[in-house]
Amino acid sequence: MNIQRQRMHLLLAASAAAFGLIGGQAMAQGSYPNKTITMIVPAAAGGTTDLAGRMAAQALAPVLGQSVVVDNKGGGNGAIAANLAKRADADGYTLLMQYSGFHVISPHLAKTKSWEQSDFAPVGNVLSAPQIIVVRAELPVKNLAELIAYAKAHPGKLNYASSGNGSLQHVTGAMLEQQAGVKMVHVPYKGTGPALQDLLGGQVDLTFGTAPPFMPHVQNGRLRVLAVTGKQRLPSLPTVPTTAEAGYAGVNATSWFAVFAPKATPQPVLDKLTADLKKVVEDPAFKKKAEEQGATADYLNPQQLGSMVKTEYASWAQVVKSSKIEAE
């Protein structure tokens, strides 16, 4: 009899503990968020990835009712930030603002992979931005046709900067070389900021990149934009033609910036994040701010984002292979 009572007490205790654990998890999820959220950004301050992270963090904070702080962790072609986010507690309090170049191009160049795309659950896309082809103002070219003519007349003399070997800027430059039949010298930097500084200083002739970091220098005349590598012209640069309009439709490169969470993040938390992110990205004020920076507020839900990742991962693999780009 005593044995039966002991078994009953153990069973009841175990049931109570399990209920308490489940109830605690449900309560935690139901009250999410109840503390500060960290948005890890895989780049230094000043570039479009940082802009996307800060715009999203600032807009999400009042909607979520909690502070959202940006933590810049550049380096390793996005690997440092990705690994930090991957190892973080899957509770919705650590998010990753991911840049497409790191998510779908860098993996094709890594000799060893420290993270996989499957390590993350998509939350939603925030911004999209085509690359622009921008030259120092002193370079004697006014449009893409003149740049190609200049490159052919001075083979191997034009230097183009990128934010790193295998970056989207590097790949875009390689695509232009292939399409136009020209040869330029690639000069990799550790980020867009240093590349921009050397472009302004005349150490390099041109670069490729999303518009936001370059806009102030375009507006003051120190840099000149020759073309936009997207399907449509940018509202902030209405007179600048697309590469397709300039006769190089194959040079098509658009970056996207999206929020991801560690893969084991509870679904109710992901659902709330997704709904709130959709709300802020589709807000007219957010859209206007993005447009002023040379980007587009472009919300995609988790399913759409996941599908785009798979498609672009496969397509960029072919570009990297045909361009013979290798890891450093």
XYZ file of N, CA and C in Angstrom, residues 38-47 49-51 53-54 69-88 94-99 102 106 114-115 120 163 190-191:
147
model
N 18.000 42.090 -28.956
C 19.245 42.452 -29.653
C 19.154 42.071 -31.120
N 19.461 43.027 -31.979
C 19.501 42.797 -33.420
C 20.968 42.775 -33.853
N 21.486 41.585 -34.150
C 22.870 41.468 -34.597
C 22.959 41.844 -36.070
N 23.913 42.729 -36.385
C 24.120 43.197 -37.757
C 25.507 42.752 -38.214
N 25.611 42.016 -39.332
C 26.901 41.459 -39.765
C 27.790 42.433 -40.525
N 27.785 43.694 -40.113
C 28.584 44.709 -40.810
C 28.848 45.865 -39.870
N 29.875 46.638 -40.201
C 30.177 47.829 -39.412
C 29.130 48.901 -39.665
N 29.114 49.899 -38.819
C 28.172 50.999 -38.985
C 28.447 51.748 -40.284
N 27.390 52.247 -40.901
C 27.555 53.102 -42.064
C 27.069 52.542 -43.380
N 26.977 51.227 -43.516
C 26.523 50.612 -44.761
C 25.021 50.371 -44.764
N 23.449 47.467 -44.707
C 23.042 46.439 -43.747
C 22.809 47.077 -42.383
N 23.696 47.964 -41.993
C 23.540 48.684 -40.729
C 22.299 49.566 -40.769
N 22.083 50.245 -41.901
C 20.889 51.084 -42.055
C 19.623 50.251 -41.883
N 19.269 47.409 -40.289
C 19.139 46.986 -38.900
C 18.624 48.100 -38.010
N 19.149 49.307 -38.199
C 18.756 50.433 -37.346
C 17.338 50.913 -37.666
N 18.060 46.841 -29.576
C 19.392 47.428 -29.736
C 20.142 46.738 -30.871
N 20.924 47.518 -31.602
C 21.721 46.992 -32.713
C 23.122 46.662 -32.203
N 23.583 45.470 -32.556
C 24.923 45.020 -32.173
C 25.701 44.702 -33.446
N 26.595 45.603 -33.858
C 27.371 45.415 -35.088
C 28.489 44.406 -34.873
N 28.460 43.337 -35.656
C 29.469 42.282 -35.569
C 29.944 41.933 -36.974
N 30.730 42.832 -37.572
C 31.231 42.593 -38.916
C 32.385 41.608 -38.922
N 32.714 41.133 -40.130
C 33.864 40.246 -40.289
C 33.496 38.854 -40.753
N 34.475 38.222 -41.417
C 34.281 36.833 -41.844
C 33.212 36.646 -42.895
N 32.981 37.674 -43.734
C 31.899 37.588 -44.728
C 30.579 37.185 -44.081
N 30.314 37.779 -42.921
C 29.053 37.535 -42.223
C 29.085 36.379 -41.244
N 30.182 35.609 -41.231
C 30.229 34.397 -40.407
C 30.241 34.701 -38.912
N 30.903 35.782 -38.517
C 30.964 36.122 -37.087
C 29.564 36.378 -36.541
N 28.802 37.211 -37.245
C 27.441 37.526 -36.808
C 26.535 36.295 -36.869
N 26.650 35.533 -37.948
C 25.800 34.357 -38.114
C 26.025 33.350 -36.989
N 27.254 33.144 -36.609
C 27.555 32.186 -35.548
C 27.088 32.672 -34.190
N 27.176 33.980 -33.943
C 26.649 34.524 -32.697
C 25.140 34.311 -32.611
N 24.456 34.604 -33.712
C 23.002 34.433 -33.733
C 22.618 32.952 -33.645
N 23.370 32.117 -34.306
C 23.114 30.674 -34.293
C 23.200 30.105 -32.879
N 24.193 30.563 -32.101
C 24.417 30.023 -30.756
C 23.559 30.691 -29.684
N 22.862 31.756 -30.047
C 22.047 32.478 -29.068
C 20.841 31.647 -28.631
N 17.220 37.452 -29.481
C 18.370 37.698 -30.350
C 17.950 37.430 -31.789
N 18.083 38.452 -32.630
C 17.705 38.353 -34.032
C 18.914 38.696 -34.895
N 18.871 38.299 -36.147
C 19.941 38.580 -37.103
C 19.378 39.361 -38.276
N 19.920 40.570 -38.506
C 19.590 41.313 -39.726
C 20.581 40.864 -40.791
N 20.132 40.014 -41.677
C 21.042 39.386 -42.631
C 21.060 40.112 -43.974
N 22.243 40.143 -44.560
C 22.475 40.734 -45.884
C 22.561 39.595 -46.895
N 25.869 37.859 -47.877
C 26.408 36.930 -46.891
C 25.603 35.632 -46.849
N 28.263 34.172 -49.983
C 29.412 33.771 -49.165
C 29.505 32.262 -48.929
N 30.818 27.200 -41.082
C 30.568 27.202 -39.643
C 29.093 27.403 -39.318
N 28.295 27.689 -40.346
C 26.856 27.830 -40.159
C 26.146 27.438 -41.445
N 18.677 28.958 -39.236
C 17.855 30.133 -38.964
C 16.429 29.980 -39.486
N 33.563 45.415 -51.075
C 33.628 45.272 -49.617
C 34.275 43.959 -49.209
N 37.796 45.684 -46.505
C 37.080 45.064 -45.390
C 35.843 45.891 -45.056
N 34.948 45.958 -46.007
C 33.714 46.698 -45.794
C 33.524 47.828 -46.786
